[in-house]
Each structure stands twice: as C-alpha cells, then as structure tokens.
Amino acid sequence: MSIFSHSAYDKHEQVAFYQDAKSGLKAIIAVHNTNLGPSLGGCRMWPYADDGEALNDVLRLSRGMTYKSAMAGLKLGGGKSVIIGDPRQDKTPELLRAMGDFINTLGGRYITAEDSGTSVEDMHIIGERTRFVSGLIEGSEHGGDPSPSTAYGVFVGLKAAVEHRWGRADLNGLKVSLQGVGNVGFRLARLLTEAGAELFVTDIFQDNIDRAVSELGATAVGADEIFDLDADLFAPCALGAVLNDDTIARLKVGAVAGAANNQLAEERHAAALREKGILYSPDYVINAGGIIDVYYQQHGDYNPAQVKEHIETIGTTMKEVFQRADETGETTAHVADRVAEERFGHEDALKKTDSEAA
C-alpha cells in the first residue's frame, strides 16, 4: 500500500500504524500539519470495509482538521486517528487502553478527542495510558463532550447560509433533510426543531431515527430517499463523500449545511453544486464548534460564555466566505481553502500570495 502517492496524501508530516494482537486493536494516526501547533483531532471507530478505506478516511480527516483549526483561529495543527472495528461490537476497555499506548508513542504531536464511534467515557479509558487526550472537563455541563458545541456551531453557520441564500433571519417552516441523527446530528435536529424548521431524517441506526421521530416530531425517510426530497436545505451529518456525481444530480435543495467532515467526494463537486445554484457551506468551517470547545479545554480556565462567543464567530466567517465567493466567482470551498492555507502556511498558498503581491 503506497502512502506518498495516495490520492488523499497531502504532504502529511506523519502517518503511523499500530496493531495490538492481545486487544485486537488495528489503528492509524495521521498528522497532517503542525505549523500552528500540535495536531488535534478525534478518534473515530468504524467498521471500514478494508484497510485502504480506513487509510483514505484518516488522511482526508486529518487534512480537514488543519484547515478547520486555521479557519477557527486556533493555534492547533491537524490530525486524526481511526480504529478499524464496529464500535457497537468490538470496543473493549483493553482495546481503548492499547489505543492510549499508541497515541503516547507520538509524544504529543497528536492529541485525541471523541469522534464518531467513541465517547467521553472512552476518552477517560484512553486517558489511563496517555495524557494526550482532551474533551474531559470534569464538572462541565456536558463532561467535556464537544458534540453540543459542534451542533451549535453548525446551527449558527446554517442560519448564516439561510440568510445569504434566501435573505431571511428565521428558520420557521424551513424544510431540512438531515442525514445522520447521532450525537451531533440529533442535537442539531433539536435546535432546528426549536427554531421552527420541518425535519426529514435518516440514519444507519433505526434507534436514532426512532428517537428523532418520537422526541422531535421528525419525518423518517429512507437512506437513499434523503437525496430526492423537495426540501430547502440538506444537512449531511454522517460520514463523508456524500456529495458526488449521483447525489448532487438528485438534490432539489437551495443550500447544503451540515456537520459531516469531507462532504465533497472530490474537489470538483464544489463547482457542480455552484453550477446547480446550491449554496455550499464548507464543512470544516461550519463544523468547527467542537474543536473550538476542545481548544479551550486544553488551555485551562474553561469559560462556557467565552467558548460560545468564539463558536458564534462561525456565522461571521461563513458570511465572509459566501460574500467573497460571490465577488470572485469562485466556489465557497475554494475561497475557504485559500484563506485557511494562508493562515497555516501551505506552500502553494504562500507562493500564490507572493505572486499576487508582486
């Protein structure tokens, strides 16, 4: 398996593999860029079809974390880890402790947190073996779980998208097709419901769907049907690469704004959305609430009001990206990439900036 020629490899500083036969752990950590600070990103556990799929995911996710932290104005780099396995069947304390041992081998270049398939409780177990773990603030409202902050940030950014696309400040009656109602998606769904939006939801787990229907009054739809709905906005809150040639052709919405990472299957799909008149909210900009929360946890003196204030700047950043894209004719994804790259010192961006100044 080639790393340096991999399509998702983007000058990553380090990619580490680890296997612990006793616990059954098979995991990968990818450190993308540490120009602004140590790499920080969640630990995802997922039943990947094969090792190649896991590698592709961790490379894409770690790159996204670099861009996310830069756009959020944080002194952090980008990293991510993945555990290959079903979190509902294969997760054990022994496996998580082995993951802590793995993280410790990087000596602080990578700091972990909860993600899809892992929880705050899991981070406590990982933390038995390494101090390079975050999202564990004792006594806070959510115990350090960054999911509420991620959801709130997406909600703020989604409102900015609605205002830009339709010129309205409220969400009353807005039809939202929401893919994935897990930790983040369900909290976003609740915020949307409280704001008066009408929800159509799907998820790979039936119990998540049932909870959204019974507690929020959402309408359940099929996993594939979610792309064909006559809705106003599509909110992808599950795994990545959901915006591709097939799904974009089927979308009937005016905007996309969701919590999922790496929503675009390929960079060119940002242009496909624009050509169809769909406003795209760059994922790593809109879903930065969680990393903002974790950043403040890492630096002590955690102040919920200060964290909320910082998260709410996501709305301002989204508006700036939308406006700049309108002015230049670029995609919102391209605009966000350029701004982020200038902030964390991507070589290509710096060369372009220098040539423009000359």
Tab-separated table of N, CA, C and O in Angstrom, residues 11 17 33 45 68 71 76 93 99 113 118 122 127 146 162 181 186 192 222 290 294 321 328:
chain	number	residue	atom	x	y	z
A	11	LYS	N	1.048	15.959	1.689
A	11	LYS	CA	2.246	16.349	2.421
A	11	LYS	C	2.073	16.155	3.921
A	11	LYS	O	2.527	16.974	4.735
A	17	PHE	N	0.952	3.458	11.944
A	17	PHE	CA	0.064	2.301	12.014
A	17	PHE	C	0.380	1.519	13.294
A	17	PHE	O	1.520	1.482	13.748
A	33	ASN	N	-0.439	18.547	9.585
A	33	ASN	CA	0.366	19.761	9.624
A	33	ASN	C	0.397	20.302	11.050
A	33	ASN	O	-0.634	20.357	11.715
A	45	MET	N	-13.989	5.369	15.442
A	45	MET	CA	-14.022	3.910	15.349
A	45	MET	C	-15.128	3.541	14.395
A	45	MET	O	-16.295	3.918	14.595
A	68	LYS	N	-9.648	23.275	9.422
A	68	LYS	CA	-10.670	23.656	10.392
A	68	LYS	C	-10.092	24.548	11.487
A	68	LYS	O	-10.641	25.607	11.804
A	71	MET	N	-9.120	28.041	10.120
A	71	MET	CA	-10.262	28.913	9.869
A	71	MET	C	-10.936	29.357	11.168
A	71	MET	O	-11.575	30.413	11.219
A	76	LEU	N	-3.589	25.401	16.567
A	76	LEU	CA	-3.553	23.946	16.515
A	76	LEU	C	-3.259	23.486	15.104
A	76	LEU	O	-3.596	24.169	14.122
A	93	PRO	N	-12.464	-2.117	26.919
A	93	PRO	CA	-11.510	-1.288	27.666
A	93	PRO	C	-10.065	-1.602	27.287
A	93	PRO	O	-9.229	-0.693	27.205
A	99	MET	N	-5.085	1.771	22.521
A	99	MET	CA	-5.110	2.980	21.699
A	99	MET	C	-4.388	4.106	22.416
A	99	MET	O	-3.663	4.898	21.798
A	113	ALA	N	-9.472	13.139	20.842
A	113	ALA	CA	-10.754	13.517	21.449
A	113	ALA	C	-11.802	12.549	20.920
A	113	ALA	O	-11.515	11.720	20.050
A	118	THR	N	-16.846	6.860	19.205
A	118	THR	CA	-16.209	6.927	20.511
A	118	THR	C	-16.933	7.961	21.373
A	118	THR	O	-17.702	8.783	20.858
A	122	ASP	N	-15.028	6.727	26.687
A	122	ASP	CA	-13.903	6.071	26.014
A	122	ASP	C	-12.622	6.882	26.169
A	122	ASP	O	-11.528	6.325	26.336
A	127	GLY	N	-7.309	7.819	28.319
A	127	GLY	CA	-6.509	8.694	29.171
A	127	GLY	C	-5.797	7.989	30.311
A	127	GLY	O	-4.934	8.582	30.964
A	146	PRO	N	-17.558	17.378	23.110
A	146	PRO	CA	-17.620	18.523	22.193
A	146	PRO	C	-18.824	18.496	21.251
A	146	PRO	O	-19.054	19.465	20.520
A	162	VAL	N	-28.760	30.303	5.364
A	162	VAL	CA	-30.149	30.622	5.053
A	162	VAL	C	-30.315	32.110	4.780
A	162	VAL	O	-31.002	32.515	3.836
A	181	VAL	N	-28.532	11.260	12.574
A	181	VAL	CA	-29.010	11.890	13.807
A	181	VAL	C	-28.379	11.203	15.019
A	181	VAL	O	-29.050	10.744	15.933
A	186	PHE	N	-28.420	14.726	16.121
A	186	PHE	CA	-29.637	14.831	16.925
A	186	PHE	C	-29.697	16.185	17.631
A	186	PHE	O	-30.764	16.802	17.717
A	192	LEU	N	-32.880	22.898	15.375
A	192	LEU	CA	-33.678	23.247	14.200
A	192	LEU	C	-35.160	23.173	14.504
A	192	LEU	O	-35.950	24.036	14.086
A	222	GLY	N	-36.122	7.009	3.897
A	222	GLY	CA	-35.115	6.001	3.604
A	222	GLY	C	-33.736	6.593	3.408
A	222	GLY	O	-33.594	7.780	3.083
A	290	GLY	N	-16.817	22.047	17.772
A	290	GLY	CA	-16.237	21.055	18.666
A	290	GLY	C	-14.767	21.292	18.923
A	290	GLY	O	-14.300	21.195	20.071
A	294	VAL	N	-12.838	22.086	22.478
A	294	VAL	CA	-11.711	21.284	22.960
A	294	VAL	C	-10.460	22.140	23.148
A	294	VAL	O	-9.684	21.940	24.082
A	321	VAL	N	-17.040	34.086	3.712
A	321	VAL	CA	-16.750	33.118	2.642
A	321	VAL	C	-17.791	33.251	1.526
A	321	VAL	O	-17.436	33.281	0.335
A	328	THR	N	-15.809	36.978	-6.338
A	328	THR	CA	-14.746	36.446	-7.197
A	328	THR	C	-15.236	35.431	-8.225
A	328	THR	O	-14.523	35.128	-9.180
